Coordinates of C-alpha atoms and ligand atoms in Angstrom, one line a residue:
X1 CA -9.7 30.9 18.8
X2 CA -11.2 28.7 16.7
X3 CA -15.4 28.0 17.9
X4 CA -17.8 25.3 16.1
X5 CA -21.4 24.6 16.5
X6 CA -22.9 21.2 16.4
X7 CA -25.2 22.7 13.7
X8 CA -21.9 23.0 11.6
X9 CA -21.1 18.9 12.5
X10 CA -21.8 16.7 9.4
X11 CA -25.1 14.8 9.6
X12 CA -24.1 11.6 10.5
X13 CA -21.8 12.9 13.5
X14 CA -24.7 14.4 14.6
X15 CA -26.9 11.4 14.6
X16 CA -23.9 9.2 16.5
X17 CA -23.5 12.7 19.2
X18 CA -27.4 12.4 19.8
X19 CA -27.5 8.9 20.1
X20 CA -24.7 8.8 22.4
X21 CA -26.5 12.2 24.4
X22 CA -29.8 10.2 24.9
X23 CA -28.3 7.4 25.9
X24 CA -26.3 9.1 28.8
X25 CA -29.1 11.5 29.2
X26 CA -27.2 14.6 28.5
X27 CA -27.6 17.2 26.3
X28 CA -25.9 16.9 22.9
X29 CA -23.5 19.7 23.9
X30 CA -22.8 18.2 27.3
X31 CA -22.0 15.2 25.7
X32 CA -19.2 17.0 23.5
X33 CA -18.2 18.5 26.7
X34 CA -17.5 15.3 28.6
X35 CA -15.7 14.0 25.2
X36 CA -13.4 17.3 24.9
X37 CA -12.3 16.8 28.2
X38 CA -11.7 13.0 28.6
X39 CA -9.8 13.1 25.1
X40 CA -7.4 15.9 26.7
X41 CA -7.6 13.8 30.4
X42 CA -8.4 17.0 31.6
X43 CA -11.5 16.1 33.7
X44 CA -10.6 14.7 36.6
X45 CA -13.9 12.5 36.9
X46 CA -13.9 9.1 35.3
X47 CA -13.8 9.4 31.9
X48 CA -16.0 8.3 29.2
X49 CA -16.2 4.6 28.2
X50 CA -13.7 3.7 25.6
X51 CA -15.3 1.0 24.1
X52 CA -16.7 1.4 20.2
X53 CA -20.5 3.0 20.3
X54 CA -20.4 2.1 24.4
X55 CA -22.7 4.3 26.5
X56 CA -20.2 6.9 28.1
X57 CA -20.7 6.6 31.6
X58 CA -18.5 4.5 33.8
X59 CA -19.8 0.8 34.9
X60 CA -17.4 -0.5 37.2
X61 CA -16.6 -3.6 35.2
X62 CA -16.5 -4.1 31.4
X63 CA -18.6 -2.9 29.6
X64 CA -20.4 -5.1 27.0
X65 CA -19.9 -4.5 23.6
X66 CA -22.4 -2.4 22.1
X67 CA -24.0 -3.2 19.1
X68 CA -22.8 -0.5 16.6
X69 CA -25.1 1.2 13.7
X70 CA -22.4 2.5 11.4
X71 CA -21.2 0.3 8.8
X72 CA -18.0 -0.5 10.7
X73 CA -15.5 -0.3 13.1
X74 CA -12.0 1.4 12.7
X75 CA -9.2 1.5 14.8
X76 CA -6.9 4.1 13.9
X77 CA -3.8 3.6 15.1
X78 CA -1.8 7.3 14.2
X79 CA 1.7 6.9 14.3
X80 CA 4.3 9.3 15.0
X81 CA 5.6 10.8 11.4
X82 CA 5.1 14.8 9.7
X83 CA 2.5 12.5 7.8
X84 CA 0.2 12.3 11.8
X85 CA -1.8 15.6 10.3
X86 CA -3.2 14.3 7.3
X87 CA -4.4 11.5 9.4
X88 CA -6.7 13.9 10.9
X89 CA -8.3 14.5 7.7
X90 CA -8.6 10.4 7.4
X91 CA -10.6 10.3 10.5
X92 CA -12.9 12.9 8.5
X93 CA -12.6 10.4 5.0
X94 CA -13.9 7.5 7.1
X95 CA -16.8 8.5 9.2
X96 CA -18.0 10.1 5.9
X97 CA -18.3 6.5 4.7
X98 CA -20.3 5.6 7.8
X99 CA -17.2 4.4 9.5
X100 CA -17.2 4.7 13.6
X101 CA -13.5 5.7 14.4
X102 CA -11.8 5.4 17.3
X103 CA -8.1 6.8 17.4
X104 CA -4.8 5.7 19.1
X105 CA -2.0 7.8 19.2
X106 CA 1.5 6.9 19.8
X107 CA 3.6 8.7 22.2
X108 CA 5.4 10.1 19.2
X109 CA 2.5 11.1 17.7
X110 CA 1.8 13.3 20.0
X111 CA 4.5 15.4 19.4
X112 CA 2.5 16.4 16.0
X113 CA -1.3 16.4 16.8
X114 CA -3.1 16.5 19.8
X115 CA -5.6 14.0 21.6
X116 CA -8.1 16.8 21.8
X117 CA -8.5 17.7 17.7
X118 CA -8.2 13.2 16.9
X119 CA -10.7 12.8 19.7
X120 CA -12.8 16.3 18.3
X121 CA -13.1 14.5 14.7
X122 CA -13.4 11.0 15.6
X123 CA -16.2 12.2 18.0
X124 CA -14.4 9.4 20.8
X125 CA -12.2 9.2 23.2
X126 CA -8.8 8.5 22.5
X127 CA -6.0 6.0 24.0
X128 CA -2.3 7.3 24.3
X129 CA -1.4 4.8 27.0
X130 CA -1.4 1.4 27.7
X131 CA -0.5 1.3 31.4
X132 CA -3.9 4.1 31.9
X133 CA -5.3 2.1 34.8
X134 CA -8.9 3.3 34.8
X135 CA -9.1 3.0 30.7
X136 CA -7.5 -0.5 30.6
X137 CA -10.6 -1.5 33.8
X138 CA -13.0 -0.2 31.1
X139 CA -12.2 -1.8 28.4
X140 CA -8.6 -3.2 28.2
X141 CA -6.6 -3.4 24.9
X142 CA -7.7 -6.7 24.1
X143 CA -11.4 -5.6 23.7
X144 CA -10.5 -2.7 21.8
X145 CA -8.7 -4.8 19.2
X146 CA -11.2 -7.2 19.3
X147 CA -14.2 -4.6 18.3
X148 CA -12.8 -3.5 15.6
X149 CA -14.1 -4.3 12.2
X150 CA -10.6 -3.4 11.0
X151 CA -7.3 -1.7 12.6
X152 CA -5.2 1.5 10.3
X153 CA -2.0 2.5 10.8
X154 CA -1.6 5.5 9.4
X155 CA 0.9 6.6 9.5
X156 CA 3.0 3.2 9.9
X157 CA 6.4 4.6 10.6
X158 CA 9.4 2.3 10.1
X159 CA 9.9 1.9 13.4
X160 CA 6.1 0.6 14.5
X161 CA 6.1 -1.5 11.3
X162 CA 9.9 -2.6 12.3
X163 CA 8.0 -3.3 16.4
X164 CA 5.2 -4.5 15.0
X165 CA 6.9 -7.3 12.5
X166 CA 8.2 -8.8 15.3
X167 CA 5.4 -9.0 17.5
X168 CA 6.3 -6.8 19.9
X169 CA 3.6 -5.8 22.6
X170 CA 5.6 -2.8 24.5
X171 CA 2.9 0.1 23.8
X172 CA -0.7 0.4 23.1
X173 CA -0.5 0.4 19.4
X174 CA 2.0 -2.6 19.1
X175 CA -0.2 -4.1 21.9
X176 CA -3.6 -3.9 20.7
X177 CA -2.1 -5.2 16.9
X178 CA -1.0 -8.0 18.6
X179 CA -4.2 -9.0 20.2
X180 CA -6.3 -8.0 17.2
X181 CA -5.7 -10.9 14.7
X182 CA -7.8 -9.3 12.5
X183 CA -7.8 -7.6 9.3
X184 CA -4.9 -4.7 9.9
X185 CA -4.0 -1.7 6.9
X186 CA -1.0 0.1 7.1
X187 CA -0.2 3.4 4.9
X188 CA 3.5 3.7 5.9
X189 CA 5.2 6.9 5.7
X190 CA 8.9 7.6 5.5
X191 CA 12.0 9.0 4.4
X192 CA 12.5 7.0 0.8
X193 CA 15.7 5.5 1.5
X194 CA 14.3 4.2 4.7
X195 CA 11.6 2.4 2.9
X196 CA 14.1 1.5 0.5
X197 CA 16.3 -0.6 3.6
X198 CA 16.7 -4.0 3.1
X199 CA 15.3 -4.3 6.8
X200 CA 12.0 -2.1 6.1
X201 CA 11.4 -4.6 3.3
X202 CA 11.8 -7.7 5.8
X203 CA 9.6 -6.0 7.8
X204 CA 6.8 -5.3 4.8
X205 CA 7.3 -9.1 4.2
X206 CA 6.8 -10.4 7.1
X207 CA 3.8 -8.6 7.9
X208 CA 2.1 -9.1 4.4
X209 CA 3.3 -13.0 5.3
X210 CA 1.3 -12.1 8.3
X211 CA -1.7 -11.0 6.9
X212 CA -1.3 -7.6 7.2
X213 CA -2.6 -5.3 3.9
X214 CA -0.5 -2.1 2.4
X215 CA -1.6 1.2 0.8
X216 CA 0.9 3.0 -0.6
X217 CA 3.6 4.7 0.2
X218 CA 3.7 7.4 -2.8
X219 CA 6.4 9.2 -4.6
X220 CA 6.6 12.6 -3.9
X221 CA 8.5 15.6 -1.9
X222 CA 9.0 14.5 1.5
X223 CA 8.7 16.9 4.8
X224 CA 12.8 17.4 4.5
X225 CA 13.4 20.2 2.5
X226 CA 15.0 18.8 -0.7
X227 CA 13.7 15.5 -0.4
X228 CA 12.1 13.6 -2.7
X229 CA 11.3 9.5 -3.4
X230 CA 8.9 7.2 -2.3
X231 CA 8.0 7.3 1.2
X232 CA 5.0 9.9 1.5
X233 CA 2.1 8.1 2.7
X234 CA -0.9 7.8 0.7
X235 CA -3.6 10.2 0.3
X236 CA -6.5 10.2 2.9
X237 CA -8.9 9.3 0.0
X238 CA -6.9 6.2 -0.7
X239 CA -6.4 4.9 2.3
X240 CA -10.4 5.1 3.5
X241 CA -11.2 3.9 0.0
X242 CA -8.4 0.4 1.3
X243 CA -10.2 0.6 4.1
X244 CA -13.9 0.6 3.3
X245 CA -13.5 -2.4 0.5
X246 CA -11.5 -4.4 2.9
X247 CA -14.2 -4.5 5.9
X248 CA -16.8 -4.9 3.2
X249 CA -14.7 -8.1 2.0
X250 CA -14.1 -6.6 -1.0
X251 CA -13.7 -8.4 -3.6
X252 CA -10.6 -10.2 -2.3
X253 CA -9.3 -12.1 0.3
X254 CA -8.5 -10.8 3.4
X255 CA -6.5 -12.3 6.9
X256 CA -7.5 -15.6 4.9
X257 CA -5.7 -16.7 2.7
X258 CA -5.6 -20.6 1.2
X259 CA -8.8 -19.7 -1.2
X260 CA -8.1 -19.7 -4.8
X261 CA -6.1 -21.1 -7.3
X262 CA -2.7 -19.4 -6.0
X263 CA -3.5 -19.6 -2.7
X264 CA -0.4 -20.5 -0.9
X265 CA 1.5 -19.3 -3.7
X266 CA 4.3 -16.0 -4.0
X267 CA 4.3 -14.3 -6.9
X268 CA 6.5 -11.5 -8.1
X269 CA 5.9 -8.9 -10.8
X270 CA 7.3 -5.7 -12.3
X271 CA 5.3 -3.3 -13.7
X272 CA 5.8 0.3 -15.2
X273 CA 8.7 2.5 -16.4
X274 CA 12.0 3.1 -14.8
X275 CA 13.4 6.0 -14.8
X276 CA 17.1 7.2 -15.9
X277 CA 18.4 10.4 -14.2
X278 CA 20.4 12.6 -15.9
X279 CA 20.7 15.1 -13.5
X280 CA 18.5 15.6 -10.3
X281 CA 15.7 17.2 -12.2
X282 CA 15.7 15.3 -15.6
X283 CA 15.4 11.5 -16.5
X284 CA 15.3 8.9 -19.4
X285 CA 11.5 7.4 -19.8
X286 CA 9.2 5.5 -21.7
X287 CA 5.6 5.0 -22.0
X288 CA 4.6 2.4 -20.3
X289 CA 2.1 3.2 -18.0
X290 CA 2.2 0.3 -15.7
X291 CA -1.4 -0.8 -16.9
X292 CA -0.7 -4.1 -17.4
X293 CA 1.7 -5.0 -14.9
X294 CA -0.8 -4.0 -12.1
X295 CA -3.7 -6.2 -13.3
X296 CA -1.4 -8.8 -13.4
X297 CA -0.9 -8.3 -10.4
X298 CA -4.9 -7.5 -9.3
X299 CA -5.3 -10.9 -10.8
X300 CA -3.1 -12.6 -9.0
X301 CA -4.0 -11.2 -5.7
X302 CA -7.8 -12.8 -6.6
X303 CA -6.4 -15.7 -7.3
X304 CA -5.4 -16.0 -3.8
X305 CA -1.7 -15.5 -4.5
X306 CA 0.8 -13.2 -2.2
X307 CA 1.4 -10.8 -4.5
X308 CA 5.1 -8.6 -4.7
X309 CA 4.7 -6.0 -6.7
X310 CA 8.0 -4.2 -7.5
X311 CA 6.7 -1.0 -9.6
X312 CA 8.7 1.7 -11.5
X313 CA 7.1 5.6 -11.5
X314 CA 3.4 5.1 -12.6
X315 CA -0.1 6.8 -12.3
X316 CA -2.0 3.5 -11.4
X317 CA -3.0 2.6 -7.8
X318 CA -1.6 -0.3 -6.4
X319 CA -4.2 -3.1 -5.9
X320 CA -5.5 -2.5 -2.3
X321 CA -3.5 -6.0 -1.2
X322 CA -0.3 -6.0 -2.8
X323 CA 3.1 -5.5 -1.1
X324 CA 4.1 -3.1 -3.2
X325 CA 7.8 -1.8 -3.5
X326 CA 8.4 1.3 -5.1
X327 CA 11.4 2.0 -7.0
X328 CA 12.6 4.5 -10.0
X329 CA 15.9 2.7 -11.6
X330 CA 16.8 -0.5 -12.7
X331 CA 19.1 -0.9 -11.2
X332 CA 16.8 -0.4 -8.0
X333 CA 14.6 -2.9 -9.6
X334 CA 16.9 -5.4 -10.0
X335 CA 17.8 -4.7 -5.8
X336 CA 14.7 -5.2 -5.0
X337 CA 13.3 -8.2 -7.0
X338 CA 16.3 -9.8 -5.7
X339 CA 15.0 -9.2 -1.9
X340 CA 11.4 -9.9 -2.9
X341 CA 12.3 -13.3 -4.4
X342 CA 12.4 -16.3 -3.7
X343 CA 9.0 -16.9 -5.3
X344 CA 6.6 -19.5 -7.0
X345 CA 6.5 -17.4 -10.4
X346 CA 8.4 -14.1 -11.2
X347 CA 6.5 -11.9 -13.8
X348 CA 8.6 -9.5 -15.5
X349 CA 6.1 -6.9 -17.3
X350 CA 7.7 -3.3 -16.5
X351 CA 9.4 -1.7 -19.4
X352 CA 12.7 -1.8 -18.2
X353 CA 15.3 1.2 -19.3
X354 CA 17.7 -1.0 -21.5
X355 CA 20.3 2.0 -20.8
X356 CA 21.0 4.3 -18.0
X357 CA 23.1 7.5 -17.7
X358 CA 26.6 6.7 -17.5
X359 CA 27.9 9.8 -14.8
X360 CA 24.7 11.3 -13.6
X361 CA 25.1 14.7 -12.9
X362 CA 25.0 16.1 -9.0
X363 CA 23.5 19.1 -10.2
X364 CA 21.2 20.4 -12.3
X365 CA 23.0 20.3 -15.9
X366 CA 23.1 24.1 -17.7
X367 CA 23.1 25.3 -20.7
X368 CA 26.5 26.3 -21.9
X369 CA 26.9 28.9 -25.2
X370 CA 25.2 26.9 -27.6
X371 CA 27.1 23.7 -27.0
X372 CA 24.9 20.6 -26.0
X373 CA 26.3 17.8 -23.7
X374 CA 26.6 14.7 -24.7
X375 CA 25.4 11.9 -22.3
X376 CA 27.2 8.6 -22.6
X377 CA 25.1 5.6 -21.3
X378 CA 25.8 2.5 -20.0
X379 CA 23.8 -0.7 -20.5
X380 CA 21.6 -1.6 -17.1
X381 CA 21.5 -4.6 -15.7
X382 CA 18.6 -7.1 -17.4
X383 CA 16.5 -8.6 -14.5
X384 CA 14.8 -11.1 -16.4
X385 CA 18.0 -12.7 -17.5
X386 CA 19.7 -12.7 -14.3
X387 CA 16.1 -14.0 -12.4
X388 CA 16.2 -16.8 -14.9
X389 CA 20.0 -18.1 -15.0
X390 CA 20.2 -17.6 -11.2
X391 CA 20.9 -21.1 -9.5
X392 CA 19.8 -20.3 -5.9
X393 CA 16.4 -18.6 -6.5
X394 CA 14.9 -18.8 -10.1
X395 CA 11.3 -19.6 -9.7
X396 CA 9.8 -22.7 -11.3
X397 CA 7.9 -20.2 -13.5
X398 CA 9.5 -16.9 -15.2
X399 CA 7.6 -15.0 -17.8
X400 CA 9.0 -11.9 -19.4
X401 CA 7.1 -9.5 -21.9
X402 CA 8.1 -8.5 -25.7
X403 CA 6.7 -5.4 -26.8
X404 CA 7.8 -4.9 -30.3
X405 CA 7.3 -2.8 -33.5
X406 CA 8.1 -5.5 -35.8
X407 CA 8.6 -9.1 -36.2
X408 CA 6.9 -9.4 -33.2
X409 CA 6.8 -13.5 -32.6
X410 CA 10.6 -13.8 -34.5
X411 CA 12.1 -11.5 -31.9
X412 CA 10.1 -12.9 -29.2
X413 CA 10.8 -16.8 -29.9
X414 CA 14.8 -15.4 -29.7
X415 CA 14.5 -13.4 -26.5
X416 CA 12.9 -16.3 -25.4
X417 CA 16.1 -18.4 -25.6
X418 CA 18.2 -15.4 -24.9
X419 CA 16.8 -14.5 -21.8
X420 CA 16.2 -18.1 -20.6
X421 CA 12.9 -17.6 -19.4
X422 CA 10.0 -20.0 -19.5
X423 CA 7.3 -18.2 -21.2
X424 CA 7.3 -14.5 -23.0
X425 CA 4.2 -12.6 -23.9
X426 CA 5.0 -10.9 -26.9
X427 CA 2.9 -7.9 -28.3
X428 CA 2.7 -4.9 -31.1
X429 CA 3.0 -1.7 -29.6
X430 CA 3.5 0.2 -32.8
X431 CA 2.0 3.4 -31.9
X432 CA -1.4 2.9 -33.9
X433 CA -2.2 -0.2 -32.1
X434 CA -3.1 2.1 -28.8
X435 CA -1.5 -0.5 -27.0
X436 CA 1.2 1.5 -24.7
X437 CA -1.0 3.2 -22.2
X438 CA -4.2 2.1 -23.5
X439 CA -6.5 -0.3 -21.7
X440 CA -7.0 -3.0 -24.4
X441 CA -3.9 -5.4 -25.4
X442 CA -3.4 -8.2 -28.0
X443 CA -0.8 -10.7 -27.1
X444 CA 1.2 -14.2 -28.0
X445 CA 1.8 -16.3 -25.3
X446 CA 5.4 -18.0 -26.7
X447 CA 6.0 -20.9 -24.6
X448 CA 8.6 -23.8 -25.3
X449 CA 5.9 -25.7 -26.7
X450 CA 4.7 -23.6 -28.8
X451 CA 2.5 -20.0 -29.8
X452 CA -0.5 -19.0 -28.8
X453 CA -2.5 -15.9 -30.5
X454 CA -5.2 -14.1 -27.8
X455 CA -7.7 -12.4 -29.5
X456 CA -7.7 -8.4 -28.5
X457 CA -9.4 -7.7 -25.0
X458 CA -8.9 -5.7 -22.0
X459 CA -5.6 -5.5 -19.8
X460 CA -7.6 -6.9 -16.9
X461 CA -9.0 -9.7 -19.6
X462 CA -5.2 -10.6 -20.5
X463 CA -4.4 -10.5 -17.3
X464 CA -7.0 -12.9 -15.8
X465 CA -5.9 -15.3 -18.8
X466 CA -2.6 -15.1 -18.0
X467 CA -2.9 -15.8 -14.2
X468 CA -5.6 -18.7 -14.6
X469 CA -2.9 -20.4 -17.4
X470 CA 0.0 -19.7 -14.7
X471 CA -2.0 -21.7 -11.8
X472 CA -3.1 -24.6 -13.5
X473 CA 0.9 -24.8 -14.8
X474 CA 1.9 -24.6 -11.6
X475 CA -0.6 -26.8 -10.3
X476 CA 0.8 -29.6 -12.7
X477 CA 4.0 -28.9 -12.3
X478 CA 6.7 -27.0 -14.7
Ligands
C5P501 O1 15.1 -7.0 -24.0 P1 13.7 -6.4 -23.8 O2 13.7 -5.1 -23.1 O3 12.9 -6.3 -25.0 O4 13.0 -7.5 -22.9 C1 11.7 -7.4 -22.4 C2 11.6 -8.2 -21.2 O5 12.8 -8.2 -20.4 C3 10.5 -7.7 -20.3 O6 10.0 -8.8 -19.6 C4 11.2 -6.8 -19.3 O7 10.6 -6.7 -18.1 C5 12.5 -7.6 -19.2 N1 13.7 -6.7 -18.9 C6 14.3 -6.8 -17.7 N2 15.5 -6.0 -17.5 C7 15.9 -5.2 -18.5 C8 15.3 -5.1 -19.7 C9 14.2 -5.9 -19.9 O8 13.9 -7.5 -16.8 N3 17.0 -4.5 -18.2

């Protein structure tokens, strides 16, 4: 069996364990004692306070908020998903950034870790139940969501995001979200074509409508052997890193929206590579790295905008913010811009495969005597054309991209008119500009009225341009 010292405990637990000890005038290991055993319920005795920082022994009546030294308050809400165990080593991720942490688990999560080790490494008591009679005297769910500087769900499985998109109030997590009104992150986790759903999407939507913030999912292997896709939720770094800049503001708005130029407006953007397969372990490519495309869309989320961002295979984060929609194929692209839309402006910046493999193969493709396949392809849908000539739900503003090697503003002015877009921005990515996964970029904004040369300067520069021209055009109108 597994023993640990509380010389071993990290130097901040310690100071929060012998703050707590004095104040209930234990020792500092009779104070882990009485937390072991109310996290497992196993005490018998009333347990400890649930409230964030409160002193741990029973009042009677509510307890007063206690004023809190670390730098904020987190309530982790662990869902019940294969992903529950790396939320263990979240818990770890934020109190090393000063965060207090106090942990709800879902009935489902219980099924993958226990009470004891969340309640162990978030050094309180944890809440499994909503209809816990002496907990809810203590302290009640609607003070719990209320203390907290900022609610995680991680992980957010379909079915809580799904429960909580429409408001339901039917278990502690779903409960306390819905008294919280505050700032809420959730890292959902998933099997990828459940993510992929049209109703997981709604869902997404409706929460980011609601305020809510998203981190991640990732592409990876999923739990299921064999399984691969987005859905795995993000990385325990990532997520305390979402949730550290969002309670310290950030630099971006939070609940609150209605600040900034965009505020109030939708805005939809691709960004990155798709990707072709040819068999399950092989695909067709390209460069782009997606740079671009997501500080377009960091841009936009400063400017106040709600930001979709529909992103093909890339090594970039998504900005903390976003809704962002993961997706490998254009044709899934195309899928999912269409249930993304409609929208104020629709910003079409991936590198979209102009070709995909005709027959895919089922299996991996083998070598045979010498004698190479041949792969036919077949053209892929192009998104920007069919956003722009559709009736129901082209946006008053639709700007596509031009990378070229040559003739850069001729064959830009005629995609223009091919494409039927409003605006393109053209550029040079000749491979000695350094332009395709670099971080500087020197564009033409091609408009109907005319062409515009931008001197060189950073992604985020071009990007910043691009959004403030966007709001003041769709501030007057287009
Ligand atoms: O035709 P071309 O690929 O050069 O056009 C580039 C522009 O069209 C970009 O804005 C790109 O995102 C978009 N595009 C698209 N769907 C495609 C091909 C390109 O949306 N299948």
């Amino acid at each position: 069996m597994a023993s640990i010292t509380i010389r071993q405990l990290d130097e901040d637990l310690k100071k929060q364990l012998r703050l707590r000890a004095a104040r209930n005038g234990r020792s500092m290991e009779d104070e882990v004692r009485t937390i072991l055993r109310a996290a497992t319920g196993g005490d018998g005795s009333p347990s400890p306070a649930i409230a964030f920082g409160a002193p741990s022994k029973p009042t009677g009546r509510l307890a007063k908020p206690h004023p809190s030294s670390a730098a904020g308050r987190v309530l982790l809400i662990i869902g019940g998903g294969i992903a529950a165990y790396k939320s263990l080593d979240l818990i770890r991720r934020l109190k090393e950034r000063g965060l207090e942490v106090r942990c709800i688990l879902t009935a489902a999560a219980q099924r993958f870790i226990t009470p004891l080790s969340a309640g162990a490494l978030s050094g309180n008591a944890v809440i499994t139940d909503l209809f816990d009679a002496a907990r809810e005297a203590e302290i009640g769910h609607i003070r719990l969501a209320r203390e907290a500087d900022l609610i995680v769900v991680a992980p957010a499985t379909a079915d809580l995001i799904a429960r909580m998109a429409g408001g339901h109030a039917d278990d502690l997590a779903t409960a306390v979200v819905l008294a919280s009104g505050g700032p809420i992150l959730l890292a959902p986790a998933m099997n990828p074509t459940m993510w992929m759903r049209k109703a997981t999407s709604r869902n997404v939507a409706q929460l980011v409508a609601d305020g809510a913030r998203f981190v991640g999912p990732a592409e990876g292997e999923m739990a299921e052997a064999g399984e691969a896709g987005v859905g795995r939720m993000a990385e325990p770094l990532e997520i305390a890193g979402a949730a550290e800049s969002l309670i310290k503001g950030g630099t971006r708005p939070l609940v609150t929206r209605g600040t900034g130029p965009l505020a109030g407006k939708r805005i939809v953007i691709t960004s990155g590579p798709t990707h072709e397969p040819i068999d399950p372990v092989r695909y067709l490519a390209n460069r782009s790295s997606g740079k671009q495309g997501h500080a377009i869309a960091a841009a936009a989320l400063d400017a106040g905008a709600d930001v979709m961002l529909v992103s093909g295979p890339v090594n970039v984060p998504d900005p903390v913010g976003v809704t962002a929609i993961k997706v490998e194929t254009a044709q899934e692209m195309l899928d999912a811009v269409e249930l993304a839309l409609p929208a104020d402006c629709a910003i079409f910046a991936a590198a979209v495969a102009d070709w995909r493999i005709a027959a895919p193969s089922r299996e991996k493709m083998k070598k045979q005597n010498g004698k190479a396949p041949s792969l036919m392809l077949a053209e892929n849908p192009d998104i920007l054309a069919t956003v722009s000539r559709s009736r129901r739900k082209r946006p008053r503003l639709v700007i596509g991209f031009a990378a070229e090697t040559q003739n850069v503003i001729a064959n830009a002015r005629a995609k223009l008119e091919a494409k039927g877009c409003d605006w393109i921005v053209a550029n040079d990515v000749s491979p000695e500009t350094g332009i395709m996964g670099g971080d500087r970029n020197a564009v033409h904004l091609i408009t109907r009225s005319g062409i515009e040369s931008w001197p060189p300067q950073s992604k985020d520069e071009v990007a910043r341009a691009l959004i403030a021209r966007i709001g003041s055009t769709l501030d007057g109108g287009c």
